[in-house]
XYZ file of N, CA and C in Angstrom:
324
model
N -9.225 19.203 -63.263
C -8.069 20.038 -63.031
C -7.540 19.851 -61.609
N -8.458 19.666 -60.690
C -8.078 19.446 -59.303
C -7.325 18.124 -59.161
N -7.739 17.103 -59.919
C -7.058 15.802 -59.877
C -5.637 15.914 -60.422
N -5.459 16.711 -61.444
C -4.124 16.894 -62.017
C -3.207 17.582 -61.006
N -3.768 18.529 -60.263
C -2.963 19.235 -59.257
C -2.566 18.273 -58.140
N -3.464 17.376 -57.778
C -3.140 16.408 -56.732
C -2.082 15.414 -57.219
N -2.130 15.050 -58.439
C -1.149 14.092 -58.958
C 0.236 14.711 -59.026
N 0.319 15.985 -59.279
C 1.623 16.634 -59.380
C 2.226 16.935 -58.012
N 1.379 17.106 -56.969
C 1.903 17.394 -55.632
C 2.299 16.086 -54.956
N 3.474 16.057 -54.395
C 3.884 14.824 -53.713
C 3.119 14.665 -52.396
N 2.896 13.432 -52.028
C 2.243 13.136 -50.759
C 3.294 13.346 -49.657
N 3.064 14.327 -48.802
C 4.058 14.740 -47.824
C 4.356 13.609 -46.815
N 3.331 12.940 -46.349
C 3.528 11.856 -45.384
C 4.356 10.734 -46.006
N 4.023 10.391 -47.219
C 4.763 9.344 -47.917
C 6.223 9.745 -48.115
N 6.475 10.974 -48.444
C 7.844 11.443 -48.666
C 8.656 11.426 -47.360
N 8.008 11.786 -46.246
C 8.707 11.772 -44.962
C 9.071 10.339 -44.585
N 8.099 9.416 -44.723
C 8.383 8.018 -44.412
C 9.468 7.442 -45.320
N 9.391 7.783 -46.573
C 10.394 7.284 -47.505
C 11.785 7.811 -47.134
N 11.861 9.063 -46.703
C 13.143 9.627 -46.283
C 13.660 8.997 -45.010
N 12.746 8.713 -44.064
C 13.168 8.114 -42.804
C 13.636 6.681 -42.979
N 12.922 5.920 -43.759
C 13.249 4.505 -43.901
C 14.240 4.219 -45.026
N 14.756 5.250 -45.653
C 15.757 5.006 -46.690
C 17.070 4.543 -46.067
N 17.341 5.000 -44.892
C 18.543 4.571 -44.187
C 18.103 3.641 -43.051
N 18.629 2.427 -43.009
C 18.206 1.438 -42.010
C 18.633 1.838 -40.604
N 19.741 2.502 -40.478
C 20.189 2.936 -39.155
C 19.223 3.957 -38.560
N 18.760 4.889 -39.366
C 17.794 5.893 -38.891
C 16.478 5.204 -38.525
N 16.057 4.243 -39.309
C 14.825 3.511 -39.006
C 14.979 2.741 -37.691
N 16.145 2.152 -37.496
C 16.386 1.428 -36.242
C 16.336 2.379 -35.054
N 16.956 3.547 -35.189
C 16.922 4.518 -34.101
C 15.506 5.008 -33.831
N 14.717 5.182 -34.866
C 13.333 5.615 -34.701
C 12.521 4.567 -33.936
N 12.681 3.314 -34.299
C 11.984 2.240 -33.587
C 12.476 2.161 -32.144
N 13.760 2.351 -31.945
C 14.322 2.328 -30.602
C 13.773 3.466 -29.738
N 13.612 4.634 -30.313
C 13.046 5.779 -29.587
C 11.603 5.501 -29.191
N 10.805 4.978 -30.125
C 9.412 4.658 -29.801
C 9.326 3.585 -28.709
N 10.173 2.577 -28.813
C 10.168 1.503 -27.819
C 10.553 2.033 -26.434
N 11.581 2.838 -26.374
C 12.017 3.367 -25.077
C 10.981 4.330 -24.496
N 10.307 5.087 -25.327
C 9.275 5.993 -24.800
C 8.091 5.205 -24.244
N 7.692 4.127 -24.912
C 6.611 3.294 -24.387
C 7.033 2.605 -23.087
N 8.274 2.172 -23.004
C 8.779 1.548 -21.776
C 8.798 2.568 -20.638
N 9.167 3.791 -20.936
C 9.179 4.845 -19.925
C 7.778 5.108 -19.376
N 6.794 5.149 -20.261
C 5.414 5.357 -19.823
C 4.961 4.190 -18.946
N 5.289 2.977 -19.349
C 4.893 1.792 -18.582
C 5.552 1.779 -17.203
N 6.826 2.087 -17.133
C 7.542 2.097 -15.859
C 7.012 3.199 -14.947
N 6.712 4.361 -15.502
C 6.142 5.448 -14.708
C 4.792 5.051 -14.130
N 3.962 4.407 -14.926
C 2.658 3.943 -14.453
C 2.824 2.918 -13.332
N 3.730 1.979 -13.511
C 3.974 0.953 -12.497
C 4.489 1.576 -11.197
N 5.379 2.552 -11.313
C 5.924 3.233 -10.139
C 4.836 3.966 -9.377
N 3.937 4.628 -10.079
C 2.833 5.332 -9.416
C 1.913 4.354 -8.703
N 1.657 3.215 -9.311
C 0.824 2.206 -8.649
C 1.499 1.706 -7.369
N 2.805 1.512 -7.424
C 3.531 1.050 -6.250
C 3.522 2.100 -5.138
N 3.625 3.379 -5.499
C 3.575 4.441 -4.495
C 2.195 4.518 -3.839
N 1.151 4.333 -4.624
C -0.203 4.325 -4.071
C -0.363 3.151 -3.113
N 0.148 1.987 -3.495
C 0.083 0.807 -2.626
C 0.871 1.043 -1.340
N 2.028 1.680 -1.456
C 2.840 1.967 -0.276
C 2.101 2.921 0.666
N 1.444 3.941 0.134
C 0.680 4.864 0.966
C -0.448 4.143 1.701
N -1.132 3.234 1.016
C -2.205 2.472 1.660
C -1.653 1.608 2.784
N -0.520 0.958 2.540
C 0.073 0.103 3.569
C 0.569 0.919 4.759
N 1.122 2.096 4.509
C 1.558 2.948 5.612
C 0.373 3.420 6.445
N -0.722 3.747 5.786
C -1.930 4.153 6.507
C -2.472 2.989 7.339
N -2.464 1.796 6.772
C -2.925 0.618 7.508
C -2.010 0.344 8.702
N -0.704 0.507 8.520
C 0.235 0.324 9.627
C -0.048 1.312 10.759
N -0.321 2.569 10.408
C -0.625 3.568 11.429
C -1.904 3.230 12.182
N -2.919 2.755 11.463
C -4.167 2.372 12.116
C -3.954 1.190 13.057
N -3.174 0.208 12.624
C -2.887 -0.950 13.476
C -2.050 -0.561 14.692
N -1.117 0.362 14.499
C -0.305 0.835 15.609
C -1.173 1.545 16.648
N -2.115 2.359 16.192
C -3.031 3.042 17.100
C -3.902 2.039 17.853
N -4.408 1.049 17.153
C -5.218 0.015 17.800
C -4.385 -0.753 18.828
N -3.131 -1.038 18.511
C -2.246 -1.735 19.442
C -2.046 -0.911 20.715
N -1.880 0.401 20.567
C -1.707 1.259 21.741
C -2.962 1.251 22.611
N -4.137 1.306 21.981
C -5.387 1.237 22.751
C -5.494 -0.094 23.500
N -5.084 -1.174 22.856
C -5.133 -2.477 23.509
C -4.164 -2.562 24.687
N -3.001 -1.944 24.556
C -2.060 -1.932 25.676
C -2.623 -1.163 26.875
N -3.250 -0.030 26.593
C -3.864 0.755 27.669
C -4.987 -0.041 28.325
N -5.794 -0.698 27.520
C -6.896 -1.501 28.055
C -6.364 -2.672 28.885
N -5.304 -3.301 28.404
C -4.709 -4.405 29.157
C -4.198 -3.931 30.510
N -3.548 -2.784 30.519
C -3.043 -2.256 31.783
C -4.188 -1.908 32.725
N -5.258 -1.370 32.187
C -6.421 -1.030 33.016
C -6.991 -2.271 33.683
N -7.160 -3.346 32.918
C -7.756 -4.563 33.467
C -6.801 -5.344 34.370
N -5.508 -5.093 34.257
C -4.559 -5.847 35.074
C -4.173 -5.118 36.356
N -4.730 -3.979 36.639
C -4.423 -3.265 37.875
C -4.976 -4.040 39.067
N -4.187 -4.079 40.137
C -4.553 -4.866 41.314
C -5.853 -4.354 41.936
N -6.013 -3.052 42.005
C -7.223 -2.490 42.619
C -8.457 -2.863 41.814
N -8.342 -2.873 40.524
C -9.474 -3.232 39.655
C -9.841 -4.705 39.863
N -8.851 -5.559 39.937
C -9.113 -6.993 40.135
C -9.787 -7.215 41.485
N -9.296 -6.530 42.509
C -9.888 -6.679 43.841
C -11.323 -6.172 43.860
N -11.580 -5.077 43.161
C -12.939 -4.527 43.104
C -13.904 -5.489 42.418
N -13.501 -6.071 41.327
C -14.348 -7.028 40.617
C -14.579 -8.262 41.479
N -13.543 -8.705 42.182
C -13.678 -9.894 43.024
C -14.668 -9.648 44.156
N -14.635 -8.478 44.749
C -15.538 -8.219 45.884
C -16.946 -7.885 45.439
N -17.114 -7.131 44.373
C -18.459 -6.701 43.978
C -19.183 -7.746 43.143
N -18.566 -8.257 42.128
C -19.263 -9.163 41.210
C -19.228 -10.615 41.682
N -18.125 -11.025 42.274
C -17.981 -12.430 42.665
C -18.229 -12.668 44.157
N -18.485 -11.601 44.881
C -18.715 -11.660 46.333
C -17.609 -12.427 47.057
N -16.399 -12.166 46.675
C -15.264 -12.814 47.328
C -14.788 -11.918 48.473
N -14.169 -12.536 49.466
C -13.603 -11.781 50.587
C -12.314 -12.467 51.019
N -11.522 -11.729 51.756
C -10.256 -12.280 52.236
C -10.560 -13.293 53.342
N -9.864 -14.406 53.328
C -10.116 -15.399 54.395
C -9.577 -14.893 55.736
N -10.315 -15.215 56.759
C -9.857 -14.885 58.120
C -9.053 -16.063 58.658
N -8.507 -15.897 59.845
C -7.708 -16.971 60.418
C -8.569 -18.188 60.756
N -9.861 -17.977 61.001
C -10.761 -19.091 61.277
C -10.985 -19.948 60.019
N -10.964 -19.286 58.854
C -11.237 -19.981 57.582
C -10.007 -20.739 57.057
N -8.863 -20.424 57.595
C -7.639 -21.052 57.101
C -7.479 -22.450 57.678
N -6.985 -23.344 56.867
C -6.700 -24.711 57.298
C -5.281 -25.039 56.865
N -4.534 -25.652 57.742
C -3.165 -26.029 57.458
C -3.147 -27.496 57.098
N -2.549 -27.807 56.016
C -2.436 -29.188 55.548
C -0.984 -29.590 55.699
N -0.759 -30.653 56.410
C 0.603 -31.133 56.623
C 0.796 -32.347 55.740
N 1.819 -32.320 54.980
C 2.139 -33.427 54.077
C 3.176 -34.318 54.752
N 2.989 -35.636 54.703
C 3.953 -36.536 55.361
C 5.286 -36.578 54.646
C-alpha cells in the first residue's frame, strides 16, 4: 500500500526540474546565475588574497624604512669629525704633524 502511495505522488524534485528546463530561456538564465555567482565567489577570494599580500608588503616596507633610518643615524654617528679624530688618536695612535715633521717637496 505504501508503494502505491509513492507511485501516485509526483516526485517534487523531478517536477521542479521539469518545470525549469521546459523553457530554454529560463534554463539559460539559471545557468547564467550559477556561473555569475561562482565567478563572484572566485573574484572575492582573489581580492582578499591580494589585500593580504598588500598588507604584508606594507608591513615589510615599514620595517625596511625603519632599518634605513637606523642606518642613516649610524652613518652620521660614524662620520662625525670628533669621532674620527678620537678613533685616530686612541686606536691608531695618530697625531697631528708638527712643523718639524713637515717636508716640502718642490716639483720642477
